[in-house]
Amino acid sequence: MAGAAGPGRVPGAAGGDGDDSLYPIAVLIDELRNEDVQLRLNSIKKLSTIALALGVERTRTELLPFLTDTIYDEDEVLLALAEQLGNFTVLVGGPDFAHCLLPPLESLATVEETVVRDKAVESLRQISQEHTPVALEAHFVPLVKRLASGDWFTSRTSACGLFSVCYPRASSTVKAEIRQHFCSLCSDDTPMVRRAAASKLGEFAKVLELESVKNEIVPLFTNLASDEQDSVRLLAVEACVSIAQLLSQNDLETLVMPTLRQAAEDKSWRVRYMVADKFSELQKAVGPEITQNDLVPAFQNLLKDCEAEVRAAAAHKVKELCENLPVDGRETIIMNHILPFVKELVSDSNQHVKSALASVIMGLSTILGKENTIEHLLPLFLAQLKDECPEVRLNIISNLDCVNEVIGIRQLSQSLLPAIVELAEDAKWRVRLAIIEYMPLLAGQLGVEFFDEKLNSLCMAWLVDHVYAIREAATNNLMKLVEKFGADWAQNTIVPKVLGMANDPNYLHRMTTLFCINALSEACGQEITTKQMLPIVLKMAGDQVANVRFNVAKSLQKIGPILDSSALHVEVKPVLQKLGQDEDMDVKYFAQEAINVLALA
Amino acid sequence: MAGAGGGGGVGGGPAPMGGSDLQWCFSQVKGAIDEDVAEADIISTVEFNYSGDLLATGDKGGRVVIFQKEQENKSRPHSRGEYNVYSTFQSHEPEFDYLKSLEIEEKINKIRWLPQQNAAHFLLSTNDKTIKLWKISERDKRAEGYNLKDEDGRLRDPFRITALRVPILKPMDLMVEASPRRIFANAHTYHINSISVNSDHETYLSADDLRVNLWHLEITDRSFNIVDIKPVNMEELTEVITAAEFHPHQCNVFVYSSSKGTIRLCDMRSSALCDRHSKFFEEPEDPSSRSFFSEIISSISDVKFSHSGRYMMTRDYLSVKVWDLNMETRPVETYQVHEYLRSKLCSLYENDCIFDKFECCWNGSDGALMTGSYNNFFRMFDRSTRRDVTLEASRESSKPRAILKPRKVCTGGKRRKDEISVDSLDFNKKILHTAWHPLQNIIAVAATNNLYIFQDKVN
């Protein structure tokens, strides 16, 4: 089949009596069933072209029935089909015929693959908007009911996502039925369906009348929140956010808060984790008063939870929680009710908890101001900078900018330096890599003097690290430093050291010189490049190691555009020509490539 | 039937199983008849699906064979729902781990069905290292009609296409396809001995000698380690995990058994890592029966929750024990499987039989238990009457609807008629894997390369 589509076979305008514009479409239709999944996928993605050629009538009567039964295909084909059908209304004749798209999507909504089902539901939701109110009740609502009472739980889970789109436009009797269906799915036998219902509960609540929310949704929510399966209960926490936004403070207190309090103390750590994870959303949803009375104590408990996963999730939220407290009285709450618990976490037994805290704790300084930071937070930062776990130290160092704004970095520099040095020499190369990435940031905040004095030697040491990834990162780091501190600084501090390595007995180090030159030449500008770097590069063309020589060719190609044309022709060209005659194949190749790119032939 | 054997004692008379006077009769036998057994054909696991309509077996050759129960046929009243091959596929292939210079066998260690979610059926199959999720689906329609070729498959002249044809679906002979949907690999350093699907329908566990991992059925690149008993120093290793299973209803509870004869019950609610168990089931050892082999024969080879979730059953080398989840100190019931082997442990140790891993299963109503033994014998125990029976899976009694005669092993003394002496038991014929239909009295018994299916006798 694929062969027939080749350009050679496309019939010309002259000749047969067939309509040649049909040919590509014919190929597309045939390839819907090609053995090659890529070709099938390709055809499905051009389904609109096929439909356009067939016209609305044949699309409805022939193409869609065919597609309705084509659910045996690979997931990716089904996924593409589900997506296409969402935009098909025009191709079947507009809104009056939108319901023709329901059968294929209905069968896609029952497949076992979640991504396909979700996409089918998404397309159904899209199409529901294009139904007239009459068609919605005549076709779409019955489909939702069919799915909701289907034999297999795949169809019932899909139904859960469709209630909220048809509800607002349905008549009041139908509305009652829809609510009834949703209600029964909330107590379905299979946990899969209850989970789907729980995850759509919030969305459904938003389109309901307030009375129904109070009388029907809240009891469902309460039930789901005390489901026997913790995988269901934890989803109720999310629904809690949406429901809370709909209710008045009074209703909230009586209808939702008992459940939320219970969730925060659930027997299952996964549910408590969910509360911790959704804490900022919950906080916004319930408002300042309940936050202060209920959520802050709950948060304290989460911070000292017996499960490390929960403590880590809560630790992540410390900054956001504090930020979102009402400015009035914020400082007092934080100082008296949050900080004491945060202090405990600094010496937590679990490194993930400490590192979660380290990633946000610096953010508290902007909230608490200079004095509190120096008195209360600084000791914590310093303790974390000395933590045994590198990730904790890294997280502190990576967030230094927050503190810098409030108290200036000098306060920290005495402790900072040993921490940086230790990370720079860590036995794990990934840790070294991580600290290198913060060097430009640190350099910017600590200033050039401090840098030259304390950190420069580290940056140079990384250039001869035994791990390539570190040498590579060190090279990029130099480039960023030069961008920050300027070409003069580079000429005085970095360039001599880099060029010195050209004489190193280790060829890997000699190559590092070349890589550095590649990275630095642009930032350093024409003069330094021509006068200081170029001679070294040219000298290295005689290196005994072929890898060095072909990297010379690559470097020349790289720095060529920065050089003036006389240097290029007088100095670079002969060297490249010589390398072009090299005995090594790779050297010849890269020399030739450089000659071509620099137009020196 | 009543004539067979005297009552009481090991291998006593015809046993009423499942409440009424139940007699088992032969239904079918699958597999080659040759005496010569190919290693690859040896059945390594047997499992009914949730409805019992499908029965899956895995073998040492990495194949999975699925049998489907035929609808009962009015015109042939005596053929009661026989099982016929529905689908056969190669689940695992032999592999080689180049890093560790280890061969990875293709042998299917376990099969577990997923609860049915749509018209297709899904199962998990595992070898020592890799778990696969398979979809078994039916297709009975085929699209017909191409634009660029005619009915005989000849290419049409592309110049003469005057109209577009949309393919039409036509009925065709039923085709069953098995397709691999997910491959869960690279999470086990040791050999996987168990997989178990959680009642939340979205996660499952896999256990190897030292660790238990938790997977999401839709995520293959990540699993969570929930139990790790590997000591820092491997020389301090004193026990290994032998089996693990999720509770049938409580999604947070699972158990794992150990080579020391203990079972730990863990609650996943209490913490993410379940190294600390919440219940510890152990029967104090009887000092009088202590011997060199005590530790080996106390190792648990299988653990199964009852369907109700109230009890669990464990199998060790000589016995089956039923534990009430509410009582950790001792089992509520203990059944001897082949006590007559206690005097033979020395030779069983020498021929490695003592390390055989017998599995066990419950009947649908939790009223009876079944497990295997040697000489193609298998044992059933009725929990309410405490009666037991030994049956044999053999070609000799494989006449349609032939009633299985209870077997009896004589232990010393005079051998009576119909009895078999301990010394003449064939230890190469072992029944390690059996399965009981979840709703009916139909059992599947794997005897080396043959699968026997027995049903209760209907009047």
JSON list of C-alpha atoms in Angstrom, two decimals, chain B residues 407-425:
[
{"chain": "B", "resi": 407, "resn": "ARG", "atom": "CA", "xyz": [-5.85, -43.40, 47.76]},
{"chain": "B", "resi": 408, "resn": "LYS", "atom": "CA", "xyz": [-4.20, -44.53, 50.89]},
{"chain": "B", "resi": 409, "resn": "VAL", "atom": "CA", "xyz": [-0.58, -44.71, 51.84]},
{"chain": "B", "resi": 410, "resn": "CYS", "atom": "CA", "xyz": [0.33, -47.39, 54.33]},
{"chain": "B", "resi": 411, "resn": "THR", "atom": "CA", "xyz": [2.86, -46.56, 56.97]},
{"chain": "B", "resi": 412, "resn": "GLY", "atom": "CA", "xyz": [4.68, -49.64, 58.17]},
{"chain": "B", "resi": 413, "resn": "GLY", "atom": "CA", "xyz": [2.92, -52.80, 59.23]},
{"chain": "B", "resi": 414, "resn": "LYS", "atom": "CA", "xyz": [0.86, -54.86, 56.91]},
{"chain": "B", "resi": 415, "resn": "ARG", "atom": "CA", "xyz": [-0.12, -53.35, 53.60]},
{"chain": "B", "resi": 416, "resn": "ARG", "atom": "CA", "xyz": [-3.76, -53.75, 52.88]},
{"chain": "B", "resi": 417, "resn": "LYS", "atom": "CA", "xyz": [-5.33, -54.08, 49.48]},
{"chain": "B", "resi": 418, "resn": "ASP", "atom": "CA", "xyz": [-5.60, -50.76, 47.65]},
{"chain": "B", "resi": 419, "resn": "GLU", "atom": "CA", "xyz": [-2.89, -49.28, 49.79]},
{"chain": "B", "resi": 420, "resn": "ILE", "atom": "CA", "xyz": [0.41, -48.06, 48.51]},
{"chain": "B", "resi": 421, "resn": "SER", "atom": "CA", "xyz": [3.63, -48.36, 50.48]},
{"chain": "B", "resi": 422, "resn": "VAL", "atom": "CA", "xyz": [5.65, -45.23, 51.31]},
{"chain": "B", "resi": 423, "resn": "ASP", "atom": "CA", "xyz": [8.65, -46.80, 49.69]},
{"chain": "B", "resi": 424, "resn": "SER", "atom": "CA", "xyz": [6.97, -47.15, 46.35]},
{"chain": "B", "resi": 425, "resn": "LEU", "atom": "CA", "xyz": [5.91, -43.51, 46.07]}
]
